[in-house]
Amino acid sequence: MKLLRVIITLFSITLANASSFNGSDILANDNAGKNMSNSVNPHVAFYSIKADEIRATFIPYGARLTHLLVKDRKGNPQDVIVGYDKGDAYINDTETVHSYFDAVVGRYANRIKKGTFEIDDETYHVPKNENNGTNTLHGGNIGYDQRNWTVISYNESSITFMLEDVGYEDFPGNVITYATYSVKANKKPSTLTTRLVSIPLDGATPIMLSNHIYWNLNAFTDARDPTVLNDILSMPYSNRYIKTDKYLVPVGDISLVQYREGTDFTTPIDLGTNIKEADGVCGPKCTGLDTAFILDRPRYSNPESTDLVILKLQSNKTGIKMEMKTNQQSLQIYSCDGQDGTIPVKRSQQHGNGTTYLEQYGCVVIEPQQWIDGINNLQWGQNEFQVYGVDTQPAVNFALYEFSSIE
C-alpha cells in the first residue's frame, strides 16, 4: 500500500510536469548567467528554467531558488531575489549565519514551542535549534534547507526535486516530498509557480513546508538606497495576525492588525511606514516584522484553484509588480531587520561603481504556510491542516507569483 501510494503520486506529478531530466544545464546568457560558476559538487550545480520574459535558476541543495530574472518597466531583466553567485556559498551560509536564503524549509516551517508536540497521545521531541535551545526553527538542526535534494524531472520551463525524509530530526515517520518550480510567459503576466507535495509513508506526522524567498523588487538598482522601505505592500485578506512572545513563538492569541502597530497591510502602504511603527513586533530590540499574518478567505478544496490575489508588492524604482496567490492560510512576513550590510549582493545586482551590500531592510521574506505552531495550539483547530498520515491526502503547498510592470 505504501509503495502504491508513492508510485501513484509520483506518476501524477510527472504527468503534471510533462518533463524529463536530461542532465544538461541551461544557464542564462545574460548577466546573471555569465557571473555564475558551477561547483564540482553536484548538489550546488545550477539548473535554469525559462520562458519569454522570466528566468529562474536553482541548486539541489535545499531545492533552492538562486536567481529570478523578470523584466522591469524598461524591458530590462532584473534579478529580484537575494542570494549568492556561487552555489558553494549557500553551504557556507548554513554553516555560519544560516539565513535560509530562498530554500524549501521543513519538515515543519517556522517555530515549534519548546521543540515538542503531541500526536495521538504520544509526545515527541525534536531538536531545539533557536534561542539557546528554547524552540525549534524550520525543522531543527538540519532541516530541508540543508538537505541534498534529487533532480527527478527537468526541462526548459520546469524542474522537480525529490527528498526522502527518513525520520530526520526525530520527527515521527518517513515522508517523501516533491518540490516543483515552473515558469510561464506565453502571455502576460509572467509567472513562477511553486508546488510542494509531501506524502507520509507510515504514521501520523506534522508537515508544514514553505518557500523561504528573500525579495527585492528594486533589484538593488539604486545603490544609494538598497532597501525595500519604499516598496508598496498590500495583503487585503490579512485582517489578523498571530501574537508571539519575545522568541517569536505563538502565545495562543490572535490579534487584529493595527495601523499604529505597523501590522495593517489591508490597503496598500509603503513598507517603511509600517516598519517604523512596528517597534518590538519582531522581538526585543527589533523594529520591523517577523509576523504570521492570517489569510481570512475560504480554503480551497483543490490546492491549485487559487483565484484570489492575497498579496501585492511593487517597486516604484523598477516598476516591477508582483501578485501572489496561494492555497495556504498564512503568510510569514520578515522585513530583514537582521541583515547588517556584511553580505554583498549578487553581481547581477551590482549597479554602482562600488560594491552594494545587503543592508538592514534590504529585502522582504514572504513565506506561504499554515498557522505557525498550530500543532501546539489546538484551540485554533489547525491539526487537520498540519498533521498528515497514510490515510490523509498529501500535504500540498501551492503558490503562484505573477510579474508585470507599472509605469
mmCIF file of C-alpha atoms in Angstrom:
data_model
loop_
_atom_site.group_PDB
_atom_site.id
_atom_site.type_symbol
_atom_site.label_atom_id
_atom_site.label_comp_id
_atom_site.label_asym_id
_atom_site.label_seq_id
_atom_site.Cartn_x
_atom_site.Cartn_y
_atom_site.Cartn_z
ATOM 1 C CA MET A 1 0.000 0.000 0.000
ATOM 2 C CA LYS A 2 2.821 2.419 0.863
ATOM 3 C CA LEU A 3 4.660 1.665 -2.366
ATOM 4 C CA LEU A 4 1.484 2.077 -4.385
ATOM 5 C CA ARG A 5 0.859 5.430 -2.687
ATOM 6 C CA VAL A 6 4.283 6.694 -3.737
ATOM 7 C CA ILE A 7 4.029 5.347 -7.291
ATOM 8 C CA ILE A 8 0.610 6.901 -7.900
ATOM 9 C CA THR A 9 1.679 10.277 -6.535
ATOM 10 C CA LEU A 10 4.957 10.312 -8.452
ATOM 11 C CA PHE A 11 3.148 9.327 -11.633
ATOM 12 C CA SER A 12 0.651 12.169 -11.227
ATOM 13 C CA ILE A 13 3.415 14.691 -10.588
ATOM 14 C CA THR A 14 5.349 13.519 -13.632
ATOM 15 C CA LEU A 15 2.266 13.844 -15.808
ATOM 16 C CA ALA A 16 1.551 17.311 -14.453
ATOM 17 C CA ASN A 17 5.045 18.468 -15.367
ATOM 18 C CA ALA A 18 5.275 16.538 -18.654
ATOM 19 C CA SER A 19 9.022 16.871 -18.409
ATOM 20 C CA SER A 20 12.097 14.683 -18.287
ATOM 21 C CA PHE A 21 15.528 15.107 -16.744
ATOM 22 C CA ASN A 22 18.135 15.408 -19.470
ATOM 23 C CA GLY A 23 21.076 16.188 -17.213
ATOM 24 C CA SER A 24 22.048 19.364 -19.054
ATOM 25 C CA ASP A 25 22.404 22.846 -17.643
ATOM 26 C CA ILE A 26 20.663 25.675 -19.487
ATOM 27 C CA LEU A 27 22.218 28.615 -17.708
ATOM 28 C CA ALA A 28 21.128 32.052 -18.810
ATOM 29 C CA ASN A 29 23.025 34.007 -21.459
ATOM 30 C CA ASP A 30 22.520 37.255 -19.582
ATOM 31 C CA ASN A 31 24.447 38.981 -16.809
ATOM 32 C CA ALA A 32 23.232 36.602 -14.106
ATOM 33 C CA GLY A 33 24.245 33.562 -16.110
ATOM 34 C CA LYS A 34 27.635 34.981 -17.065
ATOM 35 C CA ASN A 35 28.542 35.613 -13.469
ATOM 36 C CA MET A 36 27.578 32.228 -12.063
ATOM 37 C CA SER A 37 30.029 29.368 -11.875
ATOM 38 C CA ASN A 38 29.111 25.776 -11.140
ATOM 39 C CA SER A 39 30.885 23.847 -8.414
ATOM 40 C CA VAL A 40 32.217 20.328 -8.798
ATOM 41 C CA ASN A 41 29.756 19.470 -6.025
ATOM 42 C CA PRO A 42 26.631 18.294 -7.917
ATOM 43 C CA HIS A 43 24.384 19.402 -5.056
ATOM 44 C CA VAL A 44 25.201 23.048 -5.760
ATOM 45 C CA ALA A 45 25.254 22.818 -9.554
ATOM 46 C CA PHE A 46 22.970 25.331 -11.248
ATOM 47 C CA TYR A 47 19.832 24.428 -13.209
ATOM 48 C CA SER A 48 17.907 27.108 -15.100
ATOM 49 C CA ILE A 49 14.386 27.230 -16.472
ATOM 50 C CA LYS A 50 12.969 29.983 -18.628
ATOM 51 C CA ALA A 51 10.058 31.366 -20.580
ATOM 52 C CA ASP A 52 9.894 34.508 -22.717
ATOM 53 C CA GLU A 53 10.301 37.165 -20.018
ATOM 54 C CA ILE A 54 11.201 35.179 -16.924
ATOM 55 C CA ARG A 55 14.195 33.046 -15.996
ATOM 56 C CA ALA A 56 14.818 31.122 -12.765
ATOM 57 C CA THR A 57 17.902 29.266 -11.545
ATOM 58 C CA PHE A 58 18.171 26.625 -8.809
ATOM 59 C CA ILE A 59 20.507 24.304 -6.956
ATOM 60 C CA PRO A 60 19.552 20.918 -5.441
ATOM 61 C CA TYR A 61 20.907 21.941 -2.030
ATOM 62 C CA GLY A 62 17.705 22.927 -0.261
ATOM 63 C CA ALA A 63 15.750 22.745 -3.561
ATOM 64 C CA ARG A 64 16.782 26.362 -3.622
ATOM 65 C CA LEU A 65 15.928 29.233 -5.951
ATOM 66 C CA THR A 66 19.113 31.246 -6.548
ATOM 67 C CA HIS A 67 18.200 33.762 -9.273
ATOM 68 C CA LEU A 68 14.916 35.068 -10.647
ATOM 69 C CA LEU A 69 15.022 37.489 -13.563
ATOM 70 C CA VAL A 70 11.923 39.392 -14.670
ATOM 71 C CA LYS A 71 11.512 42.469 -16.879
ATOM 72 C CA ASP A 72 11.353 45.979 -15.437
ATOM 73 C CA ARG A 73 9.367 48.893 -16.910
ATOM 74 C CA LYS A 74 12.129 49.498 -19.482
ATOM 75 C CA GLY A 75 12.145 45.882 -20.589
ATOM 76 C CA ASN A 76 15.456 45.096 -18.894
ATOM 77 C CA PRO A 77 15.833 41.828 -16.934
ATOM 78 C CA GLN A 78 16.330 42.335 -13.200
ATOM 79 C CA ASP A 79 17.245 39.758 -10.568
ATOM 80 C CA VAL A 80 14.658 40.224 -7.801
ATOM 81 C CA ILE A 81 15.775 37.760 -5.114
ATOM 82 C CA VAL A 82 18.653 37.859 -2.657
ATOM 83 C CA GLY A 83 21.339 35.180 -2.723
ATOM 84 C CA TYR A 84 24.867 34.293 -3.779
ATOM 85 C CA ASP A 85 26.731 33.989 -7.070
ATOM 86 C CA LYS A 86 28.284 30.617 -6.282
ATOM 87 C CA GLY A 87 26.470 27.504 -5.175
ATOM 88 C CA ASP A 88 29.100 26.651 -2.551
ATOM 89 C CA ALA A 89 28.305 29.919 -0.776
ATOM 90 C CA TYR A 90 24.919 28.554 0.293
ATOM 91 C CA ILE A 91 26.603 25.694 2.141
ATOM 92 C CA ASN A 92 28.931 28.148 3.863
ATOM 93 C CA ASP A 93 25.911 30.286 4.748
ATOM 94 C CA THR A 94 24.109 27.452 6.539
ATOM 95 C CA GLU A 95 27.284 26.670 8.484
ATOM 96 C CA THR A 96 27.687 30.292 9.632
ATOM 97 C CA VAL A 97 24.894 32.891 9.567
ATOM 98 C CA HIS A 98 22.233 30.412 8.366
ATOM 99 C CA SER A 99 19.970 32.828 6.520
ATOM 100 C CA TYR A 100 17.779 30.148 4.854
ATOM 101 C CA PHE A 101 18.156 32.120 1.599
ATOM 102 C CA ASP A 102 15.447 31.055 -0.882
ATOM 103 C CA ALA A 103 15.246 27.410 0.235
ATOM 104 C CA VAL A 104 12.431 24.984 0.960
ATOM 105 C CA VAL A 105 12.138 24.792 4.751
ATOM 106 C CA GLY A 106 10.672 21.843 6.668
ATOM 107 C CA ARG A 107 9.640 19.244 7.762
ATOM 108 C CA TYR A 108 7.876 21.894 9.822
ATOM 109 C CA ALA A 109 8.488 25.511 8.840
ATOM 110 C CA ASN A 110 8.704 28.324 11.358
ATOM 111 C CA ARG A 111 8.725 27.656 15.096
ATOM 112 C CA ILE A 112 7.678 24.818 17.397
ATOM 113 C CA LYS A 113 7.376 25.838 21.036
ATOM 114 C CA LYS A 114 9.929 24.060 23.241
ATOM 115 C CA GLY A 115 10.616 21.624 20.390
ATOM 116 C CA THR A 116 7.787 19.358 21.446
ATOM 117 C CA PHE A 117 4.324 18.328 20.258
ATOM 118 C CA GLU A 118 1.776 15.584 20.801
ATOM 119 C CA ILE A 119 0.068 13.328 18.257
ATOM 120 C CA ASP A 120 -2.415 10.621 19.243
ATOM 121 C CA ASP A 121 -1.496 10.976 22.931
ATOM 122 C CA GLU A 122 2.195 10.421 22.239
ATOM 123 C CA THR A 123 4.701 13.184 22.952
ATOM 124 C CA TYR A 124 7.558 13.863 20.547
ATOM 125 C CA HIS A 125 10.695 15.941 20.983
ATOM 126 C CA VAL A 126 12.689 17.466 18.131
ATOM 127 C CA PRO A 127 15.956 19.451 18.284
ATOM 128 C CA LYS A 128 15.657 22.957 19.715
ATOM 129 C CA ASN A 129 17.921 24.946 17.431
ATOM 130 C CA GLU A 130 16.955 28.556 18.159
ATOM 131 C CA ASN A 131 17.350 30.977 21.067
ATOM 132 C CA ASN A 132 19.792 28.820 23.015
ATOM 133 C CA GLY A 133 17.612 25.747 22.951
ATOM 134 C CA THR A 134 14.276 27.456 23.520
ATOM 135 C CA ASN A 135 12.389 26.317 20.423
ATOM 136 C CA THR A 136 12.666 24.590 17.049
ATOM 137 C CA LEU A 137 13.042 26.643 13.859
ATOM 138 C CA HIS A 138 12.467 25.395 10.295
ATOM 139 C CA GLY A 139 12.741 21.707 11.083
ATOM 140 C CA GLY A 140 15.634 21.510 13.524
ATOM 141 C CA ASN A 141 19.420 21.382 13.299
ATOM 142 C CA ILE A 142 19.485 20.051 9.741
ATOM 143 C CA GLY A 143 16.239 20.988 8.052
ATOM 144 C CA TYR A 144 15.163 20.588 4.456
ATOM 145 C CA ASP A 145 17.157 23.697 3.519
ATOM 146 C CA GLN A 146 20.387 21.790 4.275
ATOM 147 C CA ARG A 147 19.423 18.553 2.548
ATOM 148 C CA ASN A 148 20.648 17.444 -0.855
ATOM 149 C CA TRP A 149 17.541 17.021 -2.984
ATOM 150 C CA THR A 150 17.489 14.890 -6.132
ATOM 151 C CA VAL A 151 16.508 16.310 -9.518
ATOM 152 C CA ILE A 152 13.960 13.872 -10.949
ATOM 153 C CA SER A 153 12.382 15.984 -13.691
ATOM 154 C CA TYR A 154 13.804 18.856 -15.721
ATOM 155 C CA ASN A 155 13.007 20.661 -18.946
ATOM 156 C CA GLU A 156 13.222 24.194 -20.282
ATOM 157 C CA SER A 157 10.357 25.580 -18.180
ATOM 158 C CA SER A 158 10.073 23.250 -15.165
ATOM 159 C CA ILE A 159 12.136 21.385 -12.592
ATOM 160 C CA THR A 160 11.168 18.901 -9.868
ATOM 161 C CA PHE A 161 13.282 17.944 -6.860
ATOM 162 C CA MET A 162 12.671 14.991 -4.530
ATOM 163 C CA LEU A 163 13.655 14.466 -0.898
ATOM 164 C CA GLU A 164 13.274 11.275 1.124
ATOM 165 C CA ASP A 165 12.939 12.228 4.790
ATOM 166 C CA VAL A 166 13.661 9.080 6.789
ATOM 167 C CA GLY A 167 12.768 10.344 10.236
ATOM 168 C CA TYR A 168 15.049 13.375 10.027
ATOM 169 C CA GLU A 169 15.476 15.396 13.213
ATOM 170 C CA ASP A 170 13.445 12.893 15.286
ATOM 171 C CA PHE A 171 10.155 13.715 13.580
ATOM 172 C CA PRO A 172 7.884 10.657 13.557
ATOM 173 C CA GLY A 173 7.581 8.574 10.417
ATOM 174 C CA ASN A 174 9.034 8.857 6.946
ATOM 175 C CA VAL A 175 7.985 11.427 4.354
ATOM 176 C CA ILE A 176 8.736 11.840 0.669
ATOM 177 C CA THR A 177 8.494 15.364 -0.738
ATOM 178 C CA TYR A 178 8.483 16.764 -4.274
ATOM 179 C CA ALA A 179 9.287 20.421 -4.946
ATOM 180 C CA THR A 180 8.290 21.597 -8.419
ATOM 181 C CA TYR A 181 9.036 25.009 -9.897
ATOM 182 C CA SER A 182 7.730 26.138 -13.273
ATOM 183 C CA VAL A 183 7.682 29.354 -15.279
ATOM 184 C CA LYS A 184 5.291 30.582 -17.927
ATOM 185 C CA ALA A 185 5.241 33.680 -20.095
ATOM 186 C CA ASN A 186 3.396 32.903 -23.310
ATOM 187 C CA LYS A 187 1.075 35.655 -22.257
ATOM 188 C CA LYS A 188 1.498 38.398 -19.704
ATOM 189 C CA PRO A 189 1.940 38.383 -16.798
ATOM 190 C CA SER A 190 4.990 36.162 -16.447
ATOM 191 C CA THR A 191 4.515 33.564 -13.720
ATOM 192 C CA LEU A 192 6.552 31.468 -11.321
ATOM 193 C CA THR A 193 4.713 28.538 -9.754
ATOM 194 C CA THR A 194 5.915 26.606 -6.712
ATOM 195 C CA ARG A 195 4.356 23.290 -5.715
ATOM 196 C CA LEU A 196 5.437 21.346 -2.619
ATOM 197 C CA VAL A 197 3.841 17.906 -2.216
ATOM 198 C CA SER A 198 4.645 15.857 0.907
ATOM 199 C CA ILE A 199 3.499 12.248 1.323
ATOM 200 C CA PRO A 200 3.699 10.486 4.706
ATOM 201 C CA LEU A 201 4.659 6.844 4.277
ATOM 202 C CA ASP A 202 3.949 5.478 7.744
ATOM 203 C CA GLY A 203 2.043 7.002 10.630
ATOM 204 C CA ALA A 204 0.891 10.492 11.522
ATOM 205 C CA THR A 205 3.361 13.359 11.480
ATOM 206 C CA PRO A 206 3.333 17.168 11.396
ATOM 207 C CA ILE A 207 4.079 18.611 7.950
ATOM 208 C CA MET A 208 4.256 22.318 7.171
ATOM 209 C CA LEU A 209 6.640 23.312 4.401
ATOM 210 C CA SER A 210 7.321 26.741 2.955
ATOM 211 C CA ASN A 211 9.448 28.545 0.378
ATOM 212 C CA HIS A 212 11.741 30.984 2.178
ATOM 213 C CA ILE A 213 12.314 33.519 -0.620
ATOM 214 C CA TYR A 214 14.042 36.861 0.025
ATOM 215 C CA TRP A 215 12.609 39.507 -2.327
ATOM 216 C CA ASN A 216 13.900 42.867 -3.507
ATOM 217 C CA LEU A 217 11.880 44.064 -6.497
ATOM 218 C CA ASN A 218 14.167 47.101 -6.749
ATOM 219 C CA ALA A 219 16.916 44.609 -7.668
ATOM 220 C CA PHE A 220 19.361 46.982 -5.916
ATOM 221 C CA THR A 221 19.298 49.290 -8.959
ATOM 222 C CA ASP A 222 19.680 52.322 -6.682
ATOM 223 C CA ALA A 223 22.961 51.789 -4.857
ATOM 224 C CA ARG A 224 22.272 54.864 -2.713
ATOM 225 C CA ASP A 225 19.131 53.249 -1.294
ATOM 226 C CA PRO A 226 19.354 49.444 -1.442
ATOM 227 C CA THR A 227 16.373 48.899 0.880
ATOM 228 C CA VAL A 228 12.748 47.932 0.247
ATOM 229 C CA LEU A 229 11.364 50.643 2.533
ATOM 230 C CA ASN A 230 9.682 52.484 -0.348
ATOM 231 C CA ASP A 231 8.136 49.353 -1.860
ATOM 232 C CA ILE A 232 4.346 49.148 -1.663
ATOM 233 C CA LEU A 233 2.838 46.078 0.019
ATOM 234 C CA SER A 234 -0.792 45.083 0.361
ATOM 235 C CA MET A 235 -2.430 41.970 1.820
ATOM 236 C CA PRO A 236 -6.193 42.568 1.505
ATOM 237 C CA TYR A 237 -7.221 39.357 3.311
ATOM 238 C CA SER A 238 -4.809 39.686 6.234
ATOM 239 C CA ASN A 239 -7.029 41.177 8.912
ATOM 240 C CA ARG A 240 -5.457 39.206 11.759
ATOM 241 C CA TYR A 241 -2.059 38.007 12.867
ATOM 242 C CA ILE A 242 -0.708 35.547 15.433
ATOM 243 C CA LYS A 243 0.678 37.096 18.615
ATOM 244 C CA THR A 244 4.099 35.867 19.698
ATOM 245 C CA ASP A 245 6.441 36.159 22.663
ATOM 246 C CA LYS A 246 9.935 37.638 22.662
ATOM 247 C CA TYR A 247 11.203 34.486 20.928
ATOM 248 C CA LEU A 248 8.604 34.833 18.137
ATOM 249 C CA VAL A 249 6.755 31.755 19.412
ATOM 250 C CA PRO A 250 2.926 31.979 19.498
ATOM 251 C CA VAL A 251 1.352 32.695 22.883
ATOM 252 C CA GLY A 252 -2.032 31.374 21.751
ATOM 253 C CA ASP A 253 -3.708 34.703 20.982
ATOM 254 C CA ILE A 254 -4.929 36.086 17.661
ATOM 255 C CA SER A 255 -4.933 39.872 17.191
ATOM 256 C CA LEU A 256 -6.482 42.250 14.720
ATOM 257 C CA VAL A 257 -3.994 44.169 12.586
ATOM 258 C CA GLN A 258 -3.471 47.785 13.605
ATOM 259 C CA TYR A 259 -2.039 50.693 11.661
ATOM 260 C CA ARG A 260 -0.272 52.234 14.664
ATOM 261 C CA GLU A 261 1.340 48.884 15.369
ATOM 262 C CA GLY A 262 2.707 48.547 11.850
ATOM 263 C CA THR A 263 0.721 45.407 11.042
ATOM 264 C CA ASP A 264 -2.086 46.719 8.822
ATOM 265 C CA PHE A 265 -1.467 45.985 5.133
ATOM 266 C CA THR A 266 -5.116 45.524 4.175
ATOM 267 C CA THR A 267 -4.724 48.611 1.986
ATOM 268 C CA PRO A 268 -1.533 49.431 0.046
ATOM 269 C CA ILE A 269 1.174 51.083 2.121
ATOM 270 C CA ASP A 270 4.925 51.505 1.790
ATOM 271 C CA LEU A 271 6.886 49.073 3.919
ATOM 272 C CA GLY A 272 8.878 51.831 5.575
ATOM 273 C CA THR A 273 5.828 53.459 7.137
ATOM 274 C CA ASN A 274 4.699 50.272 8.834
ATOM 275 C CA ILE A 275 8.192 49.135 9.786
ATOM 276 C CA LYS A 276 8.727 52.424 11.608
ATOM 277 C CA GLU A 277 5.605 51.732 13.683
ATOM 278 C CA ALA A 278 6.423 48.067 14.326
ATOM 279 C CA ASP A 279 8.691 48.520 17.330
ATOM 280 C CA GLY A 280 9.053 45.203 19.154
ATOM 281 C CA VAL A 281 6.703 43.308 16.841
ATOM 282 C CA CYS A 282 9.610 41.186 15.578
ATOM 283 C CA GLY A 283 11.065 40.638 19.052
ATOM 284 C CA PRO A 284 13.046 42.613 21.660
ATOM 285 C CA LYS A 285 15.163 45.481 20.358
ATOM 286 C CA CYS A 286 13.745 44.865 16.892
ATOM 287 C CA THR A 287 11.863 47.330 14.749
ATOM 288 C CA GLY A 288 10.200 45.584 11.856
ATOM 289 C CA LEU A 289 8.198 42.499 11.030
ATOM 290 C CA ASP A 290 8.680 38.784 11.575
ATOM 291 C CA THR A 291 4.996 38.087 11.754
ATOM 292 C CA ALA A 292 2.487 35.393 10.780
ATOM 293 C CA PHE A 293 -0.453 37.056 9.049
ATOM 294 C CA ILE A 294 -3.646 35.004 8.760
ATOM 295 C CA LEU A 295 -5.400 34.897 5.385
ATOM 296 C CA ASP A 296 -9.096 35.349 6.117
ATOM 297 C CA ARG A 297 -10.547 33.843 2.988
ATOM 298 C CA PRO A 298 -12.121 30.424 2.313
ATOM 299 C CA ARG A 299 -9.925 27.362 1.987
ATOM 300 C CA TYR A 300 -9.566 25.772 -1.430
ATOM 301 C CA SER A 301 -10.723 22.193 -1.946
ATOM 302 C CA ASN A 302 -8.341 21.992 -4.913
ATOM 303 C CA PRO A 303 -4.893 23.321 -3.950
ATOM 304 C CA GLU A 304 -4.348 24.832 -7.397
ATOM 305 C CA SER A 305 -7.738 26.517 -7.783
ATOM 306 C CA THR A 306 -6.390 29.658 -6.142
ATOM 307 C CA ASP A 307 -8.155 32.618 -7.707
ATOM 308 C CA LEU A 308 -7.707 35.402 -5.148
ATOM 309 C CA VAL A 309 -4.665 37.674 -5.065
ATOM 310 C CA ILE A 310 -3.636 37.626 -1.416
ATOM 311 C CA LEU A 311 -0.527 39.810 -1.707
ATOM 312 C CA LYS A 312 0.713 42.582 -3.963
ATOM 313 C CA LEU A 313 4.224 44.007 -3.855
ATOM 314 C CA GLN A 314 5.579 46.667 -6.184
ATOM 315 C CA SER A 315 8.702 48.725 -6.692
ATOM 316 C CA ASN A 316 8.373 52.270 -7.948
ATOM 317 C CA LYS A 317 12.079 52.236 -8.830
ATOM 318 C CA THR A 318 11.955 49.383 -11.347
ATOM 319 C CA GLY A 319 8.218 49.336 -11.968
ATOM 320 C CA ILE A 320 8.135 45.610 -11.196
ATOM 321 C CA LYS A 321 4.887 44.425 -9.622
ATOM 322 C CA MET A 322 4.323 41.000 -8.090
ATOM 323 C CA GLU A 323 0.923 39.494 -7.313
ATOM 324 C CA MET A 324 0.720 36.314 -5.273
ATOM 325 C CA LYS A 325 -1.857 33.548 -4.926
ATOM 326 C CA THR A 326 -1.625 30.508 -2.641
ATOM 327 C CA ASN A 327 -3.657 27.733 -1.069
ATOM 328 C CA GLN A 328 -2.009 28.362 2.310
ATOM 329 C CA GLN A 329 -3.788 30.136 5.170
ATOM 330 C CA SER A 330 -0.943 32.284 6.458
ATOM 331 C CA LEU A 331 1.965 34.407 5.295
ATOM 332 C CA GLN A 332 5.037 34.905 7.448
ATOM 333 C CA ILE A 333 6.459 38.338 6.599
ATOM 334 C CA TYR A 334 10.029 39.143 7.634
ATOM 335 C CA SER A 335 11.379 42.625 6.890
ATOM 336 C CA CYS A 336 15.069 41.651 7.052
ATOM 337 C CA ASP A 337 15.764 43.601 10.214
ATOM 338 C CA GLY A 338 18.649 41.249 10.954
ATOM 339 C CA GLN A 339 20.641 41.975 7.796
ATOM 340 C CA ASP A 340 23.697 44.055 8.645
ATOM 341 C CA GLY A 341 25.454 45.073 5.438
ATOM 342 C CA THR A 342 28.138 42.373 5.521
ATOM 343 C CA ILE A 343 26.900 40.240 2.605
ATOM 344 C CA PRO A 344 27.479 41.665 -0.902
ATOM 345 C CA VAL A 345 24.547 41.295 -3.257
ATOM 346 C CA LYS A 346 24.965 39.219 -6.403
ATOM 347 C CA ARG A 347 26.904 40.503 -9.404
ATOM 348 C CA SER A 348 23.657 40.644 -11.350
ATOM 349 C CA GLN A 349 22.516 43.228 -8.766
ATOM 350 C CA GLN A 350 25.653 45.393 -8.634
ATOM 351 C CA HIS A 351 24.718 48.599 -10.442
ATOM 352 C CA GLY A 352 27.036 51.231 -8.937
ATOM 353 C CA ASN A 353 30.765 51.873 -9.071
ATOM 354 C CA GLY A 354 31.345 50.381 -5.635
ATOM 355 C CA THR A 355 30.033 47.217 -4.014
ATOM 356 C CA THR A 356 26.429 47.095 -2.840
ATOM 357 C CA TYR A 357 25.708 45.080 0.302
ATOM 358 C CA LEU A 358 22.572 43.585 1.775
ATOM 359 C CA GLU A 359 21.621 46.182 4.356
ATOM 360 C CA GLN A 360 19.009 46.165 7.099
ATOM 361 C CA TYR A 361 15.576 46.226 5.408
ATOM 362 C CA GLY A 362 17.266 45.343 2.129
ATOM 363 C CA CYS A 363 14.709 42.628 1.449
ATOM 364 C CA VAL A 364 11.367 41.208 2.492
ATOM 365 C CA VAL A 365 10.769 37.495 3.039
ATOM 366 C CA ILE A 366 7.328 36.127 2.154
ATOM 367 C CA GLU A 367 6.650 32.592 3.412
ATOM 368 C CA PRO A 368 3.349 30.947 2.396
ATOM 369 C CA GLN A 369 2.460 28.385 5.056
ATOM 370 C CA GLN A 370 -0.173 27.290 7.555
ATOM 371 C CA TRP A 371 -0.559 28.751 11.049
ATOM 372 C CA ILE A 372 2.713 28.870 12.971
ATOM 373 C CA ASP A 373 2.907 26.236 15.747
ATOM 374 C CA GLY A 374 -0.670 25.187 15.088
ATOM 375 C CA ILE A 375 0.196 21.711 16.370
ATOM 376 C CA ASN A 376 0.620 23.183 19.871
ATOM 377 C CA ASN A 377 -2.430 25.438 19.774
ATOM 378 C CA LEU A 378 -5.324 23.029 19.420
ATOM 379 C CA GLN A 379 -7.820 25.802 20.182
ATOM 380 C CA TRP A 380 -7.182 27.107 16.656
ATOM 381 C CA GLY A 381 -8.468 23.911 15.042
ATOM 382 C CA GLN A 382 -5.499 23.615 12.659
ATOM 383 C CA ASN A 383 -4.449 19.989 13.191
ATOM 384 C CA GLU A 384 -6.333 18.814 10.111
ATOM 385 C CA PHE A 385 -4.073 21.021 8.003
ATOM 386 C CA GLN A 386 -0.806 20.266 9.802
ATOM 387 C CA VAL A 387 -0.890 16.592 10.796
ATOM 388 C CA TYR A 388 -0.869 14.058 7.964
ATOM 389 C CA GLY A 389 -0.762 10.285 7.696
ATOM 390 C CA VAL A 390 -1.205 7.393 5.291
ATOM 391 C CA ASP A 391 -4.981 7.803 5.498
ATOM 392 C CA THR A 392 -4.969 11.513 4.572
ATOM 393 C CA GLN A 393 -4.370 13.445 1.391
ATOM 394 C CA PRO A 394 -0.767 14.605 0.834
ATOM 395 C CA ALA A 395 0.258 17.955 2.239
ATOM 396 C CA VAL A 396 0.314 20.440 -0.655
ATOM 397 C CA ASN A 397 1.748 23.952 -0.582
ATOM 398 C CA PHE A 398 0.949 25.755 -3.845
ATOM 399 C CA ALA A 399 1.897 29.330 -4.700
ATOM 400 C CA LEU A 400 1.693 31.387 -7.877
ATOM 401 C CA TYR A 401 3.699 34.581 -8.430
ATOM 402 C CA GLU A 402 2.679 36.859 -11.312
ATOM 403 C CA PHE A 403 5.042 39.574 -12.546
ATOM 404 C CA SER A 404 4.180 42.654 -14.572
ATOM 405 C CA SER A 405 5.363 46.258 -14.737
ATOM 406 C CA ILE A 406 3.875 49.631 -13.900
ATOM 407 C CA GLU A 407 4.744 52.970 -15.471
#
